[in-house]
PDB file of C-alpha atoms and ligand atoms in Angstrom:
ATOM      1  CA  MET A   1      15.300 -13.480  20.936  1.00  0.00           C
ATOM      2  CA  THR A   2      12.705 -12.711  23.645  1.00  0.00           C
ATOM      3  CA  SER A   3      10.338 -15.591  22.808  1.00  0.00           C
ATOM      4  CA  THR A   4       9.928 -18.529  25.151  1.00  0.00           C
ATOM      5  CA  VAL A   5       8.995 -21.731  23.319  1.00  0.00           C
ATOM      6  CA  VAL A   6       7.337 -25.008  24.309  1.00  0.00           C
ATOM      7  CA  VAL A   7       7.280 -27.796  21.699  1.00  0.00           C
ATOM      8  CA  LEU A   8       4.598 -30.511  21.619  1.00  0.00           C
ATOM      9  CA  ASP A   9       5.398 -33.490  19.382  1.00  0.00           C
ATOM     10  CA  ALA A  10       5.510 -37.290  19.497  1.00  0.00           C
ATOM     11  CA  ALA A  11       8.554 -37.251  21.785  1.00  0.00           C
ATOM     12  CA  ARG A  12       7.103 -34.490  24.007  1.00  0.00           C
ATOM     13  CA  PRO A  13       3.279 -34.914  23.906  1.00  0.00           C
ATOM     14  CA  GLU A  14       2.799 -32.863  27.094  1.00  0.00           C
ATOM     15  CA  GLY A  15       5.120 -30.117  25.867  1.00  0.00           C
ATOM     16  CA  ALA A  16       8.685 -29.270  26.849  1.00  0.00           C
ATOM     17  CA  LEU A  17      10.616 -26.006  26.995  1.00  0.00           C
ATOM     18  CA  VAL A  18      13.178 -25.684  24.217  1.00  0.00           C
ATOM     19  CA  ASP A  19      15.919 -23.195  23.419  1.00  0.00           C
ATOM     20  CA  PRO A  20      14.468 -20.851  20.747  1.00  0.00           C
ATOM     21  CA  ALA A  21      17.995 -19.894  19.660  1.00  0.00           C
ATOM     22  CA  VAL A  22      18.712 -23.382  18.249  1.00  0.00           C
ATOM     23  CA  PRO A  23      17.132 -24.828  15.051  1.00  0.00           C
ATOM     24  CA  LEU A  24      13.702 -26.285  15.883  1.00  0.00           C
ATOM     25  CA  VAL A  25      11.963 -26.621  12.497  1.00  0.00           C
ATOM     26  CA  ARG A  26      13.173 -29.020   9.803  1.00  0.00           C
ATOM     27  CA  ILE A  27      13.835 -27.593   6.349  1.00  0.00           C
ATOM     28  CA  ASP A  28      11.122 -29.825   4.808  1.00  0.00           C
ATOM     29  CA  ASP A  29       8.459 -28.933   7.402  1.00  0.00           C
ATOM     30  CA  GLN A  30       5.252 -28.260   5.452  1.00  0.00           C
ATOM     31  CA  GLY A  31       4.235 -25.477   7.810  1.00  0.00           C
ATOM     32  CA  LEU A  32       7.383 -23.739   6.564  1.00  0.00           C
ATOM     33  CA  THR A  33       7.426 -24.791   2.909  1.00  0.00           C
ATOM     34  CA  ARG A  34       3.683 -24.619   2.161  1.00  0.00           C
ATOM     35  CA  GLY A  35       2.154 -22.545   4.967  1.00  0.00           C
ATOM     36  CA  ASP A  36       0.283 -25.769   5.746  1.00  0.00           C
ATOM     37  CA  GLY A  37      -0.876 -25.426   9.323  1.00  0.00           C
ATOM     38  CA  VAL A  38      -3.162 -23.449  11.604  1.00  0.00           C
ATOM     39  CA  PHE A  39      -2.553 -21.059  14.470  1.00  0.00           C
ATOM     40  CA  GLU A  40      -3.992 -18.832  17.167  1.00  0.00           C
ATOM     41  CA  THR A  41      -2.573 -15.718  18.777  1.00  0.00           C
ATOM     42  CA  MET A  42      -3.813 -15.058  22.306  1.00  0.00           C
ATOM     43  CA  ARG A  43      -3.125 -12.389  24.924  1.00  0.00           C
ATOM     44  CA  ALA A  44      -1.926 -13.193  28.432  1.00  0.00           C
ATOM     45  CA  VAL A  45      -2.192 -10.731  31.323  1.00  0.00           C
ATOM     46  CA  ASP A  46      -0.126 -11.266  34.471  1.00  0.00           C
ATOM     47  CA  GLY A  47       0.578 -14.817  33.308  1.00  0.00           C
ATOM     48  CA  ARG A  48      -3.039 -15.752  32.513  1.00  0.00           C
ATOM     49  CA  VAL A  49      -4.238 -16.475  28.964  1.00  0.00           C
ATOM     50  CA  GLN A  50      -7.385 -14.509  28.075  1.00  0.00           C
ATOM     51  CA  LYS A  51     -10.418 -16.140  26.358  1.00  0.00           C
ATOM     52  CA  PHE A  52      -8.562 -19.425  26.010  1.00  0.00           C
ATOM     53  CA  GLU A  53     -11.785 -21.396  25.372  1.00  0.00           C
ATOM     54  CA  ALA A  54     -12.793 -19.225  22.390  1.00  0.00           C
ATOM     55  CA  HIS A  55      -9.310 -19.539  20.881  1.00  0.00           C
ATOM     56  CA  TYR A  56      -9.194 -23.290  21.461  1.00  0.00           C
ATOM     57  CA  GLN A  57     -12.605 -23.699  19.808  1.00  0.00           C
ATOM     58  CA  ARG A  58     -11.491 -21.726  16.753  1.00  0.00           C
ATOM     59  CA  LEU A  59      -8.196 -23.649  16.632  1.00  0.00           C
ATOM     60  CA  THR A  60     -10.018 -26.984  16.648  1.00  0.00           C
ATOM     61  CA  ALA A  61     -12.441 -25.711  13.951  1.00  0.00           C
ATOM     62  CA  SER A  62      -9.474 -24.589  11.783  1.00  0.00           C
ATOM     63  CA  ALA A  63      -7.677 -27.885  12.418  1.00  0.00           C
ATOM     64  CA  ARG A  64     -10.778 -29.927  11.556  1.00  0.00           C
ATOM     65  CA  LEU A  65     -11.050 -28.148   8.194  1.00  0.00           C
ATOM     66  CA  ALA A  66      -7.331 -28.669   7.542  1.00  0.00           C
ATOM     67  CA  GLN A  67      -7.494 -32.276   8.847  1.00  0.00           C
ATOM     68  CA  LEU A  68      -4.839 -31.697  11.488  1.00  0.00           C
ATOM     69  CA  PRO A  69      -4.843 -33.256  14.969  1.00  0.00           C
ATOM     70  CA  VAL A  70      -4.867 -30.906  17.968  1.00  0.00           C
ATOM     71  CA  PRO A  71      -3.785 -31.758  21.523  1.00  0.00           C
ATOM     72  CA  ASP A  72      -6.389 -31.481  24.303  1.00  0.00           C
ATOM     73  CA  ALA A  73      -7.237 -28.085  25.715  1.00  0.00           C
ATOM     74  CA  ALA A  74      -5.750 -29.075  29.087  1.00  0.00           C
ATOM     75  CA  VAL A  75      -2.433 -29.975  27.421  1.00  0.00           C
ATOM     76  CA  TYR A  76      -2.248 -26.618  25.656  1.00  0.00           C
ATOM     77  CA  ARG A  77      -3.268 -24.747  28.807  1.00  0.00           C
ATOM     78  CA  ALA A  78      -0.473 -26.420  30.778  1.00  0.00           C
ATOM     79  CA  ALA A  79       2.043 -25.859  27.959  1.00  0.00           C
ATOM     80  CA  ALA A  80       1.114 -22.170  27.732  1.00  0.00           C
ATOM     81  CA  GLY A  81       1.460 -21.917  31.521  1.00  0.00           C
ATOM     82  CA  LEU A  82       4.922 -23.490  31.329  1.00  0.00           C
ATOM     83  CA  ALA A  83       6.047 -21.035  28.639  1.00  0.00           C
ATOM     84  CA  LEU A  84       4.574 -18.061  30.530  1.00  0.00           C
ATOM     85  CA  ALA A  85       6.300 -19.121  33.745  1.00  0.00           C
ATOM     86  CA  HIS A  86       9.669 -18.938  31.955  1.00  0.00           C
ATOM     87  CA  ALA A  87       8.967 -15.895  29.767  1.00  0.00           C
ATOM     88  CA  ALA A  88      10.723 -12.523  29.852  1.00  0.00           C
ATOM     89  CA  PRO A  89       8.724  -9.892  31.798  1.00  0.00           C
ATOM     90  CA  GLY A  90       5.523  -8.878  30.021  1.00  0.00           C
ATOM     91  CA  GLY A  91       5.074  -5.535  28.267  1.00  0.00           C
ATOM     92  CA  GLU A  92       3.562  -2.797  30.440  1.00  0.00           C
ATOM     93  CA  GLY A  93       0.894  -0.694  28.754  1.00  0.00           C
ATOM     94  CA  GLY A  94      -1.178   0.104  31.840  1.00  0.00           C
ATOM     95  CA  LEU A  95      -3.298  -3.085  31.818  1.00  0.00           C
ATOM     96  CA  GLY A  96      -0.916  -5.482  33.587  1.00  0.00           C
ATOM     97  CA  ALA A  97       2.074  -7.448  32.304  1.00  0.00           C
ATOM     98  CA  GLU A  98       1.096  -8.520  28.777  1.00  0.00           C
ATOM     99  CA  HIS A  99       2.412 -11.329  26.572  1.00  0.00           C
ATOM    100  CA  SER A 100       1.301 -12.672  23.231  1.00  0.00           C
ATOM    101  CA  VAL A 101       0.866 -16.446  23.256  1.00  0.00           C
ATOM    102  CA  LYS A 102       0.972 -18.036  19.822  1.00  0.00           C
ATOM    103  CA  ILE A 103      -0.043 -21.659  19.234  1.00  0.00           C
ATOM    104  CA  VAL A 104       1.018 -23.122  15.891  1.00  0.00           C
ATOM    105  CA  VAL A 105       0.017 -26.544  14.537  1.00  0.00           C
ATOM    106  CA  SER A 106       2.115 -27.518  11.523  1.00  0.00           C
ATOM    107  CA  ARG A 107       1.618 -30.393   9.080  1.00  0.00           C
ATOM    108  CA  GLY A 108       5.256 -31.215   9.878  1.00  0.00           C
ATOM    109  CA  THR A 109       7.350 -33.502   7.702  1.00  0.00           C
ATOM    110  CA  PRO A 110       6.002 -36.543   5.825  1.00  0.00           C
ATOM    111  CA  GLU A 111       8.065 -38.811   8.169  1.00  0.00           C
ATOM    112  CA  ASP A 112       7.223 -37.277  11.531  1.00  0.00           C
ATOM    113  CA  GLY A 113       3.760 -35.805  10.871  1.00  0.00           C
ATOM    114  CA  PRO A 114       2.011 -32.900  12.601  1.00  0.00           C
ATOM    115  CA  TRP A 115       3.379 -31.174  15.672  1.00  0.00           C
ATOM    116  CA  SER A 116       2.865 -27.896  17.424  1.00  0.00           C
ATOM    117  CA  TRP A 117       4.589 -25.245  19.433  1.00  0.00           C
ATOM    118  CA  ILE A 118       3.681 -22.355  21.682  1.00  0.00           C
ATOM    119  CA  ALA A 119       5.718 -19.149  21.572  1.00  0.00           C
ATOM    120  CA  VAL A 120       5.311 -16.533  24.310  1.00  0.00           C
ATOM    121  CA  THR A 121       6.598 -12.997  23.654  1.00  0.00           C
ATOM    122  CA  PRO A 122       6.226  -9.736  25.620  1.00  0.00           C
ATOM    123  CA  VAL A 123       3.756  -7.356  23.937  1.00  0.00           C
ATOM    124  CA  PRO A 124       5.864  -4.583  22.336  1.00  0.00           C
ATOM    125  CA  GLU A 125       5.558  -0.858  22.984  1.00  0.00           C
ATOM    126  CA  SER A 126       4.419  -0.359  19.345  1.00  0.00           C
ATOM    127  CA  THR A 127       1.159  -2.182  20.215  1.00  0.00           C
ATOM    128  CA  PHE A 128       0.558   0.026  23.258  1.00  0.00           C
ATOM    129  CA  ARG A 129       1.242   3.122  21.126  1.00  0.00           C
ATOM    130  CA  GLN A 130      -1.375   2.012  18.563  1.00  0.00           C
ATOM    131  CA  ARG A 131      -3.923   1.529  21.345  1.00  0.00           C
ATOM    132  CA  ARG A 132      -3.192   5.071  22.590  1.00  0.00           C
ATOM    133  CA  GLU A 133      -2.758   6.910  19.303  1.00  0.00           C
ATOM    134  CA  GLY A 134      -4.775   4.906  16.762  1.00  0.00           C
ATOM    135  CA  VAL A 135      -3.815   4.005  13.212  1.00  0.00           C
ATOM    136  CA  ASP A 136      -4.319   5.151   9.623  1.00  0.00           C
ATOM    137  CA  ALA A 137      -5.915   2.496   7.414  1.00  0.00           C
ATOM    138  CA  VAL A 138      -6.525   2.063   3.708  1.00  0.00           C
ATOM    139  CA  LEU A 139      -9.227   0.010   1.979  1.00  0.00           C
ATOM    140  CA  LEU A 140      -7.811  -2.646  -0.371  1.00  0.00           C
ATOM    141  CA  PRO A 141      -9.912  -4.882  -2.653  1.00  0.00           C
ATOM    142  CA  ARG A 142      -9.647  -8.583  -1.751  1.00  0.00           C
ATOM    143  CA  GLY A 143     -10.413  -9.563  -5.368  1.00  0.00           C
ATOM    144  CA  HIS A 144     -13.258 -11.915  -4.610  1.00  0.00           C
ATOM    145  CA  ASP A 145     -15.929 -12.265  -1.979  1.00  0.00           C
ATOM    146  CA  PRO A 146     -14.766 -14.844   0.606  1.00  0.00           C
ATOM    147  CA  ALA A 147     -18.428 -15.688   1.271  1.00  0.00           C
ATOM    148  CA  GLN A 148     -18.255 -17.511  -2.100  1.00  0.00           C
ATOM    149  CA  ASP A 149     -15.733 -19.942  -0.526  1.00  0.00           C
ATOM    150  CA  ALA A 150     -18.147 -21.038   2.176  1.00  0.00           C
ATOM    151  CA  GLY A 151     -19.396 -24.151   0.353  1.00  0.00           C
ATOM    152  CA  TYR A 152     -15.899 -25.418  -0.550  1.00  0.00           C
ATOM    153  CA  PRO A 153     -14.119 -27.000   2.417  1.00  0.00           C
ATOM    154  CA  TRP A 154     -10.841 -27.315   0.470  1.00  0.00           C
ATOM    155  CA  LEU A 155     -10.685 -23.500   0.409  1.00  0.00           C
ATOM    156  CA  LEU A 156     -10.605 -23.679   4.239  1.00  0.00           C
ATOM    157  CA  PRO A 157     -13.259 -20.960   4.712  1.00  0.00           C
ATOM    158  CA  GLY A 158     -12.977 -19.239   8.085  1.00  0.00           C
ATOM    159  CA  ALA A 159      -9.876 -21.246   9.092  1.00  0.00           C
ATOM    160  CA  LYS A 160      -6.927 -19.390  10.630  1.00  0.00           C
ATOM    161  CA  THR A 161      -4.195 -20.979   8.544  1.00  0.00           C
ATOM    162  CA  LEU A 162      -0.488 -20.211   8.444  1.00  0.00           C
ATOM    163  CA  SER A 163      -0.919 -18.928   4.850  1.00  0.00           C
ATOM    164  CA  TYR A 164      -0.758 -15.223   5.740  1.00  0.00           C
ATOM    165  CA  ALA A 165       1.504 -14.132   2.861  1.00  0.00           C
ATOM    166  CA  VAL A 166      -1.408 -12.235   1.236  1.00  0.00           C
ATOM    167  CA  ASN A 167      -2.300 -10.501   4.520  1.00  0.00           C
ATOM    168  CA  MET A 168       1.339  -9.472   5.034  1.00  0.00           C
ATOM    169  CA  ALA A 169       1.565  -8.215   1.429  1.00  0.00           C
ATOM    170  CA  ALA A 170      -1.565  -6.117   2.037  1.00  0.00           C
ATOM    171  CA  LEU A 171       0.093  -4.583   5.121  1.00  0.00           C
ATOM    172  CA  ARG A 172       3.246  -3.802   3.128  1.00  0.00           C
ATOM    173  CA  HIS A 173       1.098  -2.208   0.425  1.00  0.00           C
ATOM    174  CA  ALA A 174      -0.730  -0.137   3.054  1.00  0.00           C
ATOM    175  CA  ARG A 175       2.632   1.026   4.414  1.00  0.00           C
ATOM    176  CA  SER A 176       3.853   1.930   0.928  1.00  0.00           C
ATOM    177  CA  LEU A 177       0.816   4.240   0.779  1.00  0.00           C
ATOM    178  CA  GLY A 178       1.813   5.864   4.084  1.00  0.00           C
ATOM    179  CA  ALA A 179      -0.822   4.043   6.175  1.00  0.00           C
ATOM    180  CA  ASP A 180      -0.418   1.547   9.033  1.00  0.00           C
ATOM    181  CA  GLU A 181      -3.163  -0.971   8.325  1.00  0.00           C
ATOM    182  CA  ALA A 182      -5.117  -2.545   5.476  1.00  0.00           C
ATOM    183  CA  VAL A 183      -8.855  -3.271   5.482  1.00  0.00           C
ATOM    184  CA  PHE A 184     -10.111  -5.657   2.813  1.00  0.00           C
ATOM    185  CA  THR A 185     -13.229  -4.954   0.738  1.00  0.00           C
ATOM    186  CA  ALA A 186     -15.268  -7.265  -1.506  1.00  0.00           C
ATOM    187  CA  GLU A 187     -16.002  -6.577  -5.192  1.00  0.00           C
ATOM    188  CA  ASP A 188     -19.147  -4.629  -4.251  1.00  0.00           C
ATOM    189  CA  ARG A 189     -17.008  -2.471  -1.866  1.00  0.00           C
ATOM    190  CA  ARG A 190     -18.458  -4.190   1.222  1.00  0.00           C
ATOM    191  CA  VAL A 191     -16.019  -3.966   4.145  1.00  0.00           C
ATOM    192  CA  LEU A 192     -14.697  -7.407   5.169  1.00  0.00           C
ATOM    193  CA  GLU A 193     -11.915  -7.375   7.787  1.00  0.00           C
ATOM    194  CA  GLY A 194      -8.482  -5.945   8.540  1.00  0.00           C
ATOM    195  CA  ALA A 195      -5.373  -7.817   7.387  1.00  0.00           C
ATOM    196  CA  THR A 196      -5.004  -9.159  10.943  1.00  0.00           C
ATOM    197  CA  SER A 197      -8.080  -7.749  12.694  1.00  0.00           C
ATOM    198  CA  SER A 198     -11.868  -7.426  12.714  1.00  0.00           C
ATOM    199  CA  VAL A 199     -13.585  -4.111  11.972  1.00  0.00           C
ATOM    200  CA  ILE A 200     -16.145  -2.623  14.375  1.00  0.00           C
ATOM    201  CA  CYS A 201     -17.845   0.759  14.182  1.00  0.00           C
ATOM    202  CA  ALA A 202     -20.087   2.617  16.627  1.00  0.00           C
ATOM    203  CA  ARG A 203     -23.107   4.766  15.857  1.00  0.00           C
ATOM    204  CA  VAL A 204     -24.687   6.899  18.538  1.00  0.00           C
ATOM    205  CA  ARG A 205     -27.855   8.541  17.159  1.00  0.00           C
ATOM    206  CA  GLU A 206     -30.748  10.052  19.102  1.00  0.00           C
ATOM    207  CA  GLY A 207     -30.066   7.967  22.169  1.00  0.00           C
ATOM    208  CA  ALA A 208     -29.634   4.686  20.207  1.00  0.00           C
ATOM    209  CA  ARG A 209     -26.166   3.170  20.581  1.00  0.00           C
ATOM    210  CA  THR A 210     -25.198   0.568  18.004  1.00  0.00           C
ATOM    211  CA  LEU A 211     -22.069  -1.454  17.265  1.00  0.00           C
ATOM    212  CA  VAL A 212     -21.756  -2.857  13.748  1.00  0.00           C
ATOM    213  CA  THR A 213     -19.330  -5.416  12.312  1.00  0.00           C
ATOM    214  CA  PRO A 214     -19.334  -7.323   8.998  1.00  0.00           C
ATOM    215  CA  GLU A 215     -21.198 -10.644   9.284  1.00  0.00           C
ATOM    216  CA  PRO A 216     -18.533 -12.932  10.838  1.00  0.00           C
ATOM    217  CA  SER A 217     -19.803 -16.191   9.321  1.00  0.00           C
ATOM    218  CA  HIS A 218     -19.417 -15.038   5.698  1.00  0.00           C
ATOM    219  CA  GLY A 219     -15.923 -16.229   4.856  1.00  0.00           C
ATOM    220  CA  ILE A 220     -13.983 -13.819   7.064  1.00  0.00           C
ATOM    221  CA  LEU A 221     -12.274 -14.911  10.255  1.00  0.00           C
ATOM    222  CA  PRO A 222     -14.806 -14.983  13.113  1.00  0.00           C
ATOM    223  CA  GLY A 223     -12.946 -12.765  15.595  1.00  0.00           C
ATOM    224  CA  THR A 224     -12.892 -13.764  19.262  1.00  0.00           C
ATOM    225  CA  THR A 225     -12.337 -10.125  20.271  1.00  0.00           C
ATOM    226  CA  GLN A 226     -15.303  -8.897  18.229  1.00  0.00           C
ATOM    227  CA  ALA A 227     -17.469 -11.657  19.734  1.00  0.00           C
ATOM    228  CA  LYS A 228     -16.458 -10.720  23.294  1.00  0.00           C
ATOM    229  CA  ILE A 229     -17.044  -6.998  22.679  1.00  0.00           C
ATOM    230  CA  PHE A 230     -20.473  -7.684  21.191  1.00  0.00           C
ATOM    231  CA  ALA A 231     -21.522  -9.949  24.085  1.00  0.00           C
ATOM    232  CA  ALA A 232     -20.548  -7.277  26.639  1.00  0.00           C
ATOM    233  CA  ALA A 233     -22.138  -4.453  24.605  1.00  0.00           C
ATOM    234  CA  ARG A 234     -25.402  -6.395  24.414  1.00  0.00           C
ATOM    235  CA  ARG A 235     -25.357  -6.798  28.212  1.00  0.00           C
ATOM    236  CA  ASP A 236     -24.893  -3.029  28.487  1.00  0.00           C
ATOM    237  CA  GLY A 237     -27.959  -2.361  26.322  1.00  0.00           C
ATOM    238  CA  TRP A 238     -26.269  -1.569  23.011  1.00  0.00           C
ATOM    239  CA  GLU A 239     -27.868  -2.581  19.711  1.00  0.00           C
ATOM    240  CA  LEU A 240     -25.770  -4.898  17.555  1.00  0.00           C
ATOM    241  CA  GLY A 241     -25.556  -4.986  13.762  1.00  0.00           C
ATOM    242  CA  TYR A 242     -23.849  -7.508  11.494  1.00  0.00           C
ATOM    243  CA  GLY A 243     -23.291  -5.490   8.339  1.00  0.00           C
ATOM    244  CA  PRO A 244     -23.279  -5.056   5.490  1.00  0.00           C
ATOM    245  CA  LEU A 245     -20.871  -2.177   6.031  1.00  0.00           C
ATOM    246  CA  TYR A 246     -19.728   0.017   3.156  1.00  0.00           C
ATOM    247  CA  PRO A 247     -16.907   2.602   3.217  1.00  0.00           C
ATOM    248  CA  ALA A 248     -19.511   5.386   3.556  1.00  0.00           C
ATOM    249  CA  ASP A 249     -20.790   3.708   6.754  1.00  0.00           C
ATOM    250  CA  LEU A 250     -17.299   3.865   8.264  1.00  0.00           C
ATOM    251  CA  MET A 251     -16.828   7.471   7.102  1.00  0.00           C
ATOM    252  CA  THR A 252     -20.033   8.533   8.879  1.00  0.00           C
ATOM    253  CA  ALA A 253     -19.602   6.377  12.024  1.00  0.00           C
ATOM    254  CA  ASP A 254     -18.925   7.929  15.429  1.00  0.00           C
ATOM    255  CA  ALA A 255     -15.877   5.691  15.893  1.00  0.00           C
ATOM    256  CA  VAL A 256     -14.174   2.839  14.037  1.00  0.00           C
ATOM    257  CA  TRP A 257     -11.786   0.305  15.561  1.00  0.00           C
ATOM    258  CA  LEU A 258      -9.602  -2.528  14.386  1.00  0.00           C
ATOM    259  CA  VAL A 259      -9.857  -5.198  17.045  1.00  0.00           C
ATOM    260  CA  SER A 260      -7.866  -8.353  17.711  1.00  0.00           C
ATOM    261  CA  SER A 261      -6.691 -10.338  20.686  1.00  0.00           C
ATOM    262  CA  VAL A 262      -3.359  -8.651  21.390  1.00  0.00           C
ATOM    263  CA  ARG A 263      -3.984  -5.148  20.000  1.00  0.00           C
ATOM    264  CA  LEU A 264      -7.428  -4.986  21.733  1.00  0.00           C
ATOM    265  CA  ALA A 265      -9.361  -1.999  20.243  1.00  0.00           C
ATOM    266  CA  VAL A 266      -7.244   0.349  18.122  1.00  0.00           C
ATOM    267  CA  PRO A 267      -9.061   3.459  16.859  1.00  0.00           C
ATOM    268  CA  VAL A 268      -8.878   4.197  13.135  1.00  0.00           C
ATOM    269  CA  ARG A 269      -8.114   7.910  12.899  1.00  0.00           C
ATOM    270  CA  ARG A 270      -7.890   8.105   9.081  1.00  0.00           C
ATOM    271  CA  LEU A 271      -9.409   5.888   6.400  1.00  0.00           C
ATOM    272  CA  ASP A 272      -8.125   6.340   2.844  1.00  0.00           C
ATOM    273  CA  ALA A 273      -6.575   9.595   4.155  1.00  0.00           C
ATOM    274  CA  GLN A 274      -9.964  10.953   5.341  1.00  0.00           C
ATOM    275  CA  PRO A 275     -10.132  11.808   9.050  1.00  0.00           C
ATOM    276  CA  LEU A 276     -12.528   9.736  11.164  1.00  0.00           C
ATOM    277  CA  PRO A 277     -13.852  10.787  14.573  1.00  0.00           C
ATOM    278  CA  VAL A 278     -11.863   9.288  17.468  1.00  0.00           C
ATOM    279  CA  ASP A 279     -13.692   9.005  20.781  1.00  0.00           C
ATOM    280  CA  PRO A 280     -11.299   8.152  23.645  1.00  0.00           C
ATOM    281  CA  GLN A 281     -14.192   7.544  26.048  1.00  0.00           C
ATOM    282  CA  LEU A 282     -15.809   5.016  23.690  1.00  0.00           C
ATOM    283  CA  THR A 283     -12.403   3.380  23.121  1.00  0.00           C
ATOM    284  CA  ARG A 284     -11.995   3.000  26.898  1.00  0.00           C
ATOM    285  CA  LEU A 285     -15.455   1.411  27.101  1.00  0.00           C
ATOM    286  CA  VAL A 286     -14.778  -1.031  24.225  1.00  0.00           C
ATOM    287  CA  THR A 287     -11.367  -1.869  25.732  1.00  0.00           C
ATOM    288  CA  ALA A 288     -12.981  -2.511  29.108  1.00  0.00           C
ATOM    289  CA  TRP A 289     -15.503  -4.815  27.428  1.00  0.00           C
ATOM    290  CA  VAL A 290     -12.752  -6.880  25.882  1.00  0.00           C
ATOM    291  CA  THR A 291     -10.517  -6.931  28.952  1.00  0.00           C
ATOM    292  CA  GLY A 292     -13.514  -7.989  31.017  1.00  0.00           C
ATOM    293  CA  ASP A 293     -13.608  -5.149  33.541  1.00  0.00           C
ATOM    294  CA  ALA A 294     -16.200  -2.926  31.951  1.00  0.00           C
ATOM    295  CA  PRO A 295     -17.911  -0.296  34.054  1.00  0.00           C
ATOM    296  CA  ALA A 296     -21.649   0.035  33.310  1.00  0.00           C
ATOM    297  CA  SER A 297     -22.010   2.461  30.417  1.00  0.00           C
TER     298      SER A 297
HETATM  299  N1  PLP B   1      -9.300 -11.245  11.145  1.00  0.00           N
HETATM  300  C1  PLP B   1      -8.057 -11.660  10.789  1.00  0.00           C
HETATM  301  C2  PLP B   1      -7.733 -11.849   9.340  1.00  0.00           C
HETATM  302  C3  PLP B   1      -7.087 -11.907  11.781  1.00  0.00           C
HETATM  303  O1  PLP B   1      -5.862 -12.330  11.421  1.00  0.00           O
HETATM  304  C4  PLP B   1      -7.416 -11.707  13.140  1.00  0.00           C
HETATM  305  C5  PLP B   1      -6.442 -11.947  14.203  1.00  0.00           C
HETATM  306  O2  PLP B   1      -5.330 -12.294  13.983  1.00  0.00           O
HETATM  307  C6  PLP B   1      -8.702 -11.263  13.467  1.00  0.00           C
HETATM  308  C7  PLP B   1      -9.628 -11.055  12.445  1.00  0.00           C
HETATM  309  C8  PLP B   1      -9.102 -11.030  14.906  1.00  0.00           C
HETATM  310  O3  PLP B   1      -9.219 -12.238  15.594  1.00  0.00           O
HETATM  311  P1  PLP B   1      -9.153 -12.306  17.183  1.00  0.00           P
HETATM  312  O4  PLP B   1     -10.002 -11.193  17.686  1.00  0.00           O
HETATM  313  O5  PLP B   1      -9.722 -13.636  17.509  1.00  0.00           O
HETATM  314  O6  PLP B   1      -7.733 -12.139  17.567  1.00  0.00           O
END
């Protein structure tokens, strides 16, 4: 196992390194038995966690909805630093030594209550290959519009919970169809989000350059990567749009990406088996926006 793990619980409130090869989670832990918990996956470069504040804010928002306590930001920062300092060398994809840094907060057991852990893992070559080569995606109906959940806090709208069984099933279904990724659509065919990513497309028409993403506050996960890309694009003079996006909009876009913290911006080269334009120069620009060293466009 190449993960390095720091546990934060009542006995180790500041976090302590543990051996990931020994049992760490009790069999009646509700994170395990019910998917009852919240998490964040962050990217670290050369030992430094990227956009920590945005992730911590979303983690605390998820935890508030799920009524889970979360340690202070400074505690998590130090715990992530401890895990990174002891981690296996980061993956090398041309942007520095990269690790994924996953924070999990579990409901724990009825006796011991909530606890959390941080797992640090080198970014695998498969992620770098997707950044370079892109992916094939299929559109899969979500069954209902998640915007309808917004008024019901018990449906945990917009929370990043551990209950990802549906997202993983969607990915398996996509793979059974010969694709790599799944993109959810609402009943009216509106594009929502990837199984583990946000969707962004670019339109360059008669000198106007626009990035469009589905409205992040309508029941889908508000992506930290999408938010960072949009903030940088705005600074560079791009127009921004917040949907609605339909399949035809993606089919006629100048480029479509699935974006998330560790994958960065992965071009979609086929959607429902139809080829989409891939623009390596635009992908470099979007990647530079998210990694924070964008040249002026
Ligand atoms: N949407 C879903 C469903 C996700 O699982 C993720 C990331 O895991 C994202 C969007 C992208 O979020 P971020 O850019 O903050 O990593």
